[in-house]
Coordinates of C-alpha atoms (C1' of nucleotides) in Angstrom, one line a residue:
Chain A
X20 CA -34.2 11.7 36.8
X21 CA -35.7 12.3 40.1
X22 CA -36.7 9.2 42.0
X23 CA -38.8 11.0 44.7
X24 CA -40.9 12.5 42.0
X25 CA -41.5 9.2 40.4
X26 CA -42.5 7.6 43.7
X27 CA -44.7 10.4 44.7
X28 CA -46.4 10.3 41.3
X29 CA -47.0 6.6 41.6
X30 CA -48.4 6.9 45.1
X31 CA -50.7 9.7 44.1
X32 CA -51.9 7.7 41.2
X33 CA -52.8 4.8 43.3
X34 CA -54.4 7.0 45.9
X35 CA -56.7 9.2 43.9
X36 CA -58.2 9.8 40.5
X37 CA -55.5 10.9 38.1
X38 CA -56.0 12.8 34.9
X39 CA -53.6 10.9 32.7
X40 CA -54.3 7.2 32.8
X41 CA -51.9 6.3 30.0
X42 CA -48.8 8.4 29.2
X43 CA -47.9 5.8 26.6
X44 CA -51.1 6.4 24.8
X45 CA -50.7 10.1 25.1
X46 CA -47.2 10.0 23.6
X47 CA -46.9 11.8 20.3
X48 CA -44.7 9.0 19.2
X49 CA -47.5 6.4 19.7
X50 CA -49.8 5.4 16.9
X51 CA -53.4 4.4 17.3
X52 CA -55.3 1.6 15.7
X53 CA -57.6 3.7 13.7
X54 CA -56.1 7.0 12.6
X55 CA -58.7 9.7 12.5
X56 CA -59.4 11.3 9.2
X57 CA -57.1 9.1 7.1
X58 CA -59.6 6.4 6.1
X59 CA -59.4 7.2 2.3
X60 CA -55.6 7.0 2.4
X61 CA -55.7 3.7 4.1
X62 CA -58.1 2.5 1.3
X63 CA -55.8 3.8 -1.4
X64 CA -52.8 2.0 0.0
X65 CA -54.8 -1.1 0.4
X66 CA -56.1 -1.0 -3.1
X67 CA -52.6 -0.7 -4.5
X68 CA -51.5 -3.8 -2.8
X69 CA -54.7 -5.7 -3.4
X70 CA -53.3 -7.8 -6.3
X71 CA -51.1 -9.5 -3.8
X72 CA -54.1 -11.4 -2.5
X73 CA -54.5 -12.9 -6.0
X74 CA -50.9 -14.1 -6.0
X75 CA -49.6 -11.2 -8.1
X76 CA -46.8 -8.9 -7.1
X77 CA -47.8 -5.2 -7.1
X78 CA -45.5 -2.4 -8.1
X79 CA -43.6 -0.4 -5.4
X80 CA -45.6 2.4 -3.8
X81 CA -44.4 5.7 -2.3
X82 CA -46.3 7.6 0.4
X83 CA -45.1 11.1 0.9
X84 CA -46.1 14.3 2.7
X85 CA -45.0 16.8 5.3
X86 CA -44.1 15.8 8.9
X87 CA -47.0 15.2 11.1
X88 CA -49.4 14.5 8.3
X89 CA -50.1 10.9 9.5
X90 CA -47.9 8.9 7.1
X91 CA -46.5 6.6 9.7
X92 CA -49.9 6.5 11.4
X93 CA -51.6 5.2 8.3
X94 CA -49.0 2.6 7.6
X95 CA -48.6 1.2 11.1
X96 CA -52.3 1.0 11.5
X97 CA -52.8 -0.8 8.2
X98 CA -49.8 -3.2 8.6
X99 CA -51.0 -4.1 12.1
X100 CA -54.4 -5.1 10.6
X101 CA -53.0 -7.0 7.7
X102 CA -50.8 -8.9 10.1
X103 CA -53.8 -10.0 12.1
X104 CA -55.8 -11.0 9.1
X105 CA -57.4 -14.3 9.7
X106 CA -56.4 -17.1 7.4
X107 CA -59.8 -17.6 5.9
X108 CA -60.0 -14.1 4.4
X109 CA -56.5 -14.5 2.9
X110 CA -55.9 -15.5 -0.7
X111 CA -57.9 -18.2 -2.2
X112 CA -56.2 -20.1 -5.0
X113 CA -58.1 -19.6 -8.2
X114 CA -57.6 -21.9 -11.2
X115 CA -55.6 -19.8 -13.6
X116 CA -52.6 -20.1 -15.8
X117 CA -50.8 -17.2 -14.2
X118 CA -48.3 -17.8 -11.6
X119 CA -49.9 -18.0 -8.2
X120 CA -48.2 -17.7 -4.8
X121 CA -49.4 -20.5 -2.6
X122 CA -49.3 -19.1 0.9
X123 CA -50.4 -15.8 2.4
X124 CA -48.5 -12.7 1.8
X125 CA -46.2 -11.2 4.4
X126 CA -46.3 -7.6 5.5
X127 CA -43.2 -6.3 7.2
X128 CA -42.7 -2.8 8.7
X129 CA -39.2 -1.4 9.0
X130 CA -38.2 1.9 10.6
X131 CA -35.6 3.3 8.2
X132 CA -34.0 5.3 11.0
X133 CA -32.6 2.2 12.5
X134 CA -31.2 0.9 9.2
X135 CA -27.8 2.2 8.4
X136 CA -26.1 -0.7 6.7
X137 CA -26.9 -3.8 4.7
X138 CA -26.4 -5.9 7.8
X139 CA -28.9 -3.8 9.7
X140 CA -31.3 -4.1 6.9
X141 CA -31.2 -7.9 6.6
X142 CA -31.1 -8.2 10.4
X143 CA -34.3 -6.1 10.8
X144 CA -36.0 -7.9 8.0
X145 CA -35.2 -11.4 9.3
X146 CA -36.1 -10.4 12.9
X147 CA -39.5 -9.3 11.6
X148 CA -40.3 -12.5 9.9
X149 CA -38.7 -15.1 12.1
X150 CA -40.1 -16.0 15.5
X151 CA -36.8 -16.8 17.2
X152 CA -34.1 -14.3 17.8
X153 CA -31.7 -13.4 15.0
X154 CA -28.0 -13.1 16.0
X155 CA -26.9 -9.5 15.9
X156 CA -23.2 -10.3 15.5
X157 CA -20.9 -13.1 14.7
X158 CA -22.7 -13.8 11.5
X159 CA -21.8 -12.5 8.1
X160 CA -24.2 -10.3 6.1
X161 CA -24.4 -12.8 3.3
X162 CA -25.6 -15.5 5.7
X163 CA -28.5 -13.4 6.8
X164 CA -29.4 -12.6 3.2
X165 CA -29.2 -16.3 2.2
X166 CA -31.5 -17.2 5.1
X167 CA -34.1 -14.7 3.9
X168 CA -33.8 -15.8 0.3
X169 CA -34.3 -19.4 1.2
X170 CA -37.1 -18.6 3.4
X171 CA -39.0 -16.7 0.8
X172 CA -38.3 -19.1 -2.0
X173 CA -39.6 -22.1 -0.1
X174 CA -42.4 -20.2 1.6
X175 CA -43.6 -19.3 -1.9
X176 CA -45.3 -16.2 -0.8
X177 CA -45.2 -12.5 -1.7
X178 CA -43.7 -10.0 0.7
X179 CA -44.4 -6.3 1.1
X180 CA -41.9 -4.3 3.1
X181 CA -42.8 -0.9 4.4
X182 CA -39.7 1.3 4.8
X183 CA -40.6 4.2 7.0
X184 CA -38.6 7.5 7.0
X185 CA -37.1 6.8 3.6
X186 CA -35.3 9.7 2.1
X187 CA -36.9 12.3 4.3
X188 CA -33.5 13.7 5.4
X189 CA -33.4 11.7 8.6
X190 CA -33.6 8.2 7.2
X191 CA -31.1 5.8 5.7
X192 CA -29.4 6.1 2.4
X193 CA -31.9 4.9 -0.1
X194 CA -29.3 2.4 -1.2
X195 CA -31.0 0.2 1.3
X196 CA -33.6 -0.6 -1.3
X197 CA -31.0 -2.0 -3.5
X198 CA -30.9 -5.0 -1.2
X199 CA -34.4 -5.9 -2.1
X200 CA -33.6 -6.9 -5.6
X201 CA -31.4 -9.8 -4.7
X202 CA -34.0 -11.2 -2.4
X203 CA -36.9 -12.4 -4.5
X204 CA -39.0 -11.4 -7.4
X205 CA -42.0 -11.5 -5.2
X206 CA -40.9 -8.7 -3.0
X207 CA -42.2 -5.2 -3.3
X208 CA -42.0 -2.2 -1.0
X209 CA -43.9 0.7 0.3
X210 CA -41.6 3.7 0.9
X211 CA -42.6 6.5 3.2
X212 CA -40.9 9.8 3.2
X213 CA -41.1 13.6 3.0
X214 CA -39.6 14.3 -0.4
X215 CA -41.5 14.2 -3.6
X216 CA -41.2 10.9 -5.4
X217 CA -39.2 12.4 -8.3
X218 CA -36.8 13.9 -5.7
X219 CA -35.9 10.6 -4.2
X220 CA -32.9 8.5 -5.1
X221 CA -35.2 5.7 -6.0
X222 CA -37.5 7.7 -8.2
X223 CA -37.3 5.3 -11.2
X224 CA -38.3 2.3 -9.1
X225 CA -41.5 3.9 -7.7
X226 CA -44.6 2.5 -9.4
X227 CA -47.1 4.7 -7.9
X228 CA -47.2 7.5 -5.3
X229 CA -49.7 8.9 -2.9
X230 CA -49.4 12.3 -1.5
X231 CA -50.7 13.1 2.0
X232 CA -51.2 16.8 2.8
X233 CA -51.0 18.3 6.3
X234 CA -54.2 18.0 8.3
X235 CA -56.8 20.7 8.3
X236 CA -57.2 22.4 11.6
X237 CA -60.6 20.8 12.0
X238 CA -59.2 17.3 11.4
X239 CA -56.4 17.9 13.8
X240 CA -58.9 19.1 16.4
X241 CA -60.7 15.8 16.0
X242 CA -57.5 13.9 16.4
X243 CA -56.7 15.7 19.6
X244 CA -60.1 15.0 21.0
X245 CA -59.9 11.4 20.1
X246 CA -56.5 11.0 21.7
X247 CA -57.5 12.9 24.8
X248 CA -60.5 10.6 25.3
X249 CA -58.4 7.5 24.8
X250 CA -55.6 8.5 27.2
X251 CA -57.6 10.4 29.7
X252 CA -61.4 10.7 29.8
X253 CA -64.2 12.2 27.9
X254 CA -64.5 16.0 28.1
X255 CA -61.0 16.5 29.5
X256 CA -60.1 18.6 26.5
X257 CA -62.5 21.4 25.5
X258 CA -63.4 21.9 21.9
X259 CA -62.0 25.3 21.7
X260 CA -58.8 24.2 23.4
X261 CA -58.4 21.5 20.8
X262 CA -58.8 24.1 18.2
X263 CA -56.3 26.4 19.8
X264 CA -53.7 23.6 19.8
X265 CA -54.5 22.7 16.2
X266 CA -54.0 26.2 15.0
X267 CA -50.7 26.6 16.9
X268 CA -49.4 23.3 15.4
X269 CA -50.6 24.4 12.0
X270 CA -51.6 20.9 10.8
X271 CA -48.7 19.0 12.3
X272 CA -50.2 16.2 14.4
X273 CA -46.9 15.5 16.1
X274 CA -46.6 19.0 17.5
X275 CA -50.2 19.1 18.4
X276 CA -50.1 15.8 20.3
X277 CA -46.9 17.0 22.1
X278 CA -48.7 20.1 23.2
X279 CA -51.7 18.1 24.4
X280 CA -49.2 15.9 26.3
X281 CA -47.6 18.8 28.1
X282 CA -50.9 20.5 28.9
X283 CA -52.3 17.2 30.3
X284 CA -49.2 16.6 32.3
X285 CA -49.4 20.1 33.8
X286 CA -53.1 19.6 34.7
X287 CA -52.3 16.2 36.2
X288 CA -49.5 17.5 38.4
X289 CA -52.0 20.1 39.7
X290 CA -54.5 17.4 40.5
X291 CA -57.1 18.6 38.0
X292 CA -59.2 16.4 35.9
X293 CA -59.8 18.9 33.1
X294 CA -57.4 21.0 31.1
X295 CA -57.6 24.7 31.6
X296 CA -56.9 27.3 29.0
X297 CA -53.8 28.2 31.0
X298 CA -52.5 24.6 30.6
X299 CA -52.9 24.9 26.9
X300 CA -51.3 28.3 26.7
X301 CA -48.3 27.3 28.8
X302 CA -47.9 24.1 26.8
X303 CA -47.8 25.8 23.4
X304 CA -45.4 28.4 24.8
X305 CA -43.0 25.8 26.1
X306 CA -42.7 24.0 22.8
X307 CA -41.3 25.0 19.5
X308 CA -42.7 23.9 16.2
X309 CA -39.2 23.6 15.0
X310 CA -38.8 20.4 17.0
X311 CA -37.7 17.2 15.4
X312 CA -39.8 14.0 15.8
X313 CA -39.8 12.5 19.3
X314 CA -39.9 9.1 17.8
X315 CA -36.5 9.8 16.5
X316 CA -35.2 10.6 20.0
X317 CA -36.9 7.6 21.6
X318 CA -35.5 5.1 19.1
X319 CA -31.9 6.2 19.8
X320 CA -29.7 3.7 21.6
X321 CA -30.1 3.8 25.4
X322 CA -26.7 5.4 26.0
X323 CA -27.6 8.4 23.7
X324 CA -30.9 8.8 25.4
X325 CA -29.2 8.7 28.8
X326 CA -26.9 11.5 27.7
X327 CA -29.9 13.6 26.4
X328 CA -31.7 13.0 29.6
X329 CA -28.9 14.5 31.7
X330 CA -28.3 17.2 29.1
X331 CA -31.8 18.6 29.2
X332 CA -31.5 19.1 33.0
X333 CA -28.1 20.9 32.7
X334 CA -28.3 24.6 33.2
X335 CA -27.5 27.2 30.6
X336 CA -23.9 27.7 31.9
X337 CA -23.2 24.0 31.6
X338 CA -24.6 23.9 28.1
X339 CA -22.6 27.0 27.0
X340 CA -20.0 24.7 25.2
X341 CA -19.9 21.1 24.1
X342 CA -17.0 20.5 26.4
X343 CA -18.6 21.8 29.6
X344 CA -21.9 20.0 28.6
X345 CA -20.0 16.8 28.2
X346 CA -18.3 17.4 31.5
X347 CA -21.6 18.0 33.3
X348 CA -23.3 14.9 31.8
X349 CA -20.3 12.7 32.6
X350 CA -20.5 13.9 36.2
X351 CA -24.1 13.0 36.5
X352 CA -23.7 9.7 34.7
X353 CA -20.9 9.0 37.2
X354 CA -18.4 7.5 34.9
X355 CA -20.5 5.0 32.9
X356 CA -19.2 6.8 29.8
X357 CA -16.0 8.8 29.3
X358 CA -16.2 12.5 28.7
X359 CA -14.8 11.9 25.2
X360 CA -17.5 9.6 24.2
X361 CA -20.2 11.9 25.5
X362 CA -18.7 14.7 23.6
X363 CA -18.8 12.6 20.5
X364 CA -22.4 11.7 21.0
X365 CA -23.3 15.3 21.3
X366 CA -21.6 16.1 18.1
X367 CA -23.3 13.1 16.5
X368 CA -26.7 14.1 17.6
X369 CA -26.2 17.7 16.6
X370 CA -25.2 16.4 13.2
X371 CA -28.5 14.4 13.1
X372 CA -30.5 17.5 14.0
X373 CA -31.6 16.3 17.4
X374 CA -29.4 18.8 19.1
X375 CA -28.3 22.1 17.8
X376 CA -25.0 23.8 18.1
X377 CA -25.1 27.6 18.2
X378 CA -21.7 29.2 17.8
X379 CA -21.2 31.9 20.5
X380 CA -21.1 35.4 19.0
X381 CA -18.1 37.0 20.6
X382 CA -14.8 35.3 20.6
X383 CA -13.4 35.3 24.1
X384 CA -9.7 35.6 23.7
X385 CA -8.0 32.4 22.6
X386 CA -9.0 29.4 20.7
X387 CA -11.9 28.4 18.5
X388 CA -15.3 29.6 19.6
X389 CA -17.4 27.2 21.5
X390 CA -20.9 26.2 20.6
X391 CA -23.8 26.4 22.9
X392 CA -25.9 23.2 23.0
X393 CA -29.7 23.3 22.5
X394 CA -32.2 20.6 22.3
X395 CA -34.3 20.5 19.2
X396 CA -37.0 18.1 20.4
X397 CA -39.9 18.5 22.7
X398 CA -38.0 18.4 25.9
X399 CA -40.8 18.2 28.5
X400 CA -42.4 15.2 26.7
X401 CA -39.1 13.4 26.4
X402 CA -38.3 14.0 30.0
X403 CA -41.6 12.5 31.2
X404 CA -41.5 9.5 28.9
X405 CA -37.9 8.7 29.6
X406 CA -38.5 8.8 33.4
X407 CA -41.5 6.6 33.1
X408 CA -39.6 3.7 31.5
Chain B
dG2 C1' -10.7 -20.8 16.2
dA3 C1' -12.4 -17.7 12.6
dT4 C1' -15.5 -14.2 11.6
dC5 C1' -18.2 -10.5 12.2
dC6 C1' -20.5 -6.2 14.2
dA7 C1' -21.1 -2.5 17.7
dC8 C1' -19.1 0.3 20.9
dG9 C1' -16.2 3.3 23.1
dG10 C1' -11.9 5.8 23.4
dG11 C1' -8.7 8.7 21.9
dA12 C1' -5.8 10.3 18.0
dA13 C1' -5.8 13.4 14.3
dT14 C1' -7.4 17.4 12.1
dA15 C1' -9.7 22.0 11.6
dC16 C1' -10.5 26.4 13.2
dA17 C1' -10.1 31.2 15.6
dC18 C1' -7.4 34.4 17.4
dG19 C1' -3.3 37.2 18.8
dG20 C1' 1.1 38.3 17.9
dA21 C1' 5.4 37.9 15.2
dT22 C1' 7.7 38.4 10.9
dG23 C1' 9.0 39.9 6.2
Chain C
dC20 C1' 0.3 45.8 5.2
dA21 C1' -0.1 40.9 4.3
dT22 C1' 0.8 36.6 5.8
dC23 C1' 2.6 33.2 8.7
dC24 C1' 2.9 30.8 13.1
dG25 C1' 1.8 29.2 17.8
dT26 C1' -1.5 28.2 21.1
dG27 C1' -5.7 26.7 22.7
dT28 C1' -10.0 25.0 21.5
dA29 C1' -13.6 22.6 18.7
dT30 C1' -14.7 18.9 15.7
dT31 C1' -14.2 14.7 13.1
dC32 C1' -12.8 10.2 12.2
dC33 C1' -10.5 5.9 12.7
dC34 C1' -9.2 1.8 15.1
dG35 C1' -8.8 -1.5 18.8
dT36 C1' -11.5 -4.4 21.8
dG37 C1' -15.2 -7.3 23.3
dG38 C1' -18.8 -10.2 22.9
dA39 C1' -21.5 -13.2 20.0
dT40 C1' -22.0 -16.9 16.7
dC41 C1' -21.0 -20.7 13.6

DNA sequence: GATCCACGGGAATACACGGATG
DNA sequence: CATCCGTGTATTCCCGTGGATC
């Protein structure tokens, strides 16, 4: 983290026209209000949950597809809209003999990556539906569950919980969904994951499934153009450049947006207002399509991110073993964490796929072979976003 | 004061290699 | 020649502590 750079950047931004107006908008981890090219999917999801507006509880839905296909984009956009739905358009009570829920349905979005225990699950759920802060400790899990149960029983309304990153190899154990059953019979869920429905641990509880394929290159080009216009200005990104990035990313919107980010940042630092082909070429060369989602990195606890931030600036020598890497990070974090803890974090994050441990080929002389530490996420994007916080 | 979770630290364990041992 | 052992390193896992809440 270089303070001078940050100040210089800010000064420059105040002084003259900058290419990148909004790094937050340009972030590959950010979702827009209207995802380009996914209208039909939004419709299908909406149709599935439509009965809820008549007071009925729909079956559970599972949305699946490869990474970067827009699964999270669809759900976050839709949930955001449903949440803002004005009261008048919400359910009207019809005269009918069937059981009707009285008040409007609730839509909750949970990021499964942050849910690793029953407590975390109930806490996230309660935080999402209650206006005041929910205690994060000192309260037993059962108490949180009871509070939710009471709330939904008396509120007399249906609830749809979207659980993102379910069963896609980086999410929580699907056992999380077991906790739904005890809550209310008016609760249903929308699971989002990579695995096919039949391959999930909750296969038999899925009522319906929607598959989302990777974007076509043409669609992905449109997404890039839209994002470029939103975060920068019109005509910043050439049509052919968008196509080049889309082809490199091979349909994965996350990688494509990361490349756009790096290219734009490069152009910005050179005081240009348009991307050059060189910017695009360098960006795609600096990134790897093996990278893991940035959202995953950016939702890590602060101390882990701080470790990563120092780690990506460490030179190859320092990263030649976990021990030396931890030592280097500990030195630059000046004692806020012990070397042992940093070491443990590195092992933890390697286990999670965010870092990679590469065993050195030749055994030196004594002892077990060390592992070189490599980042498996889009480093330049992370570096910039972290420093802008 | 009792209860609970999260965090950090460090103890315990696994592994690689060279050399000793039968 | 096969295997066992010691040493140094890497890796995993558990437990105490602190802060928060009822």
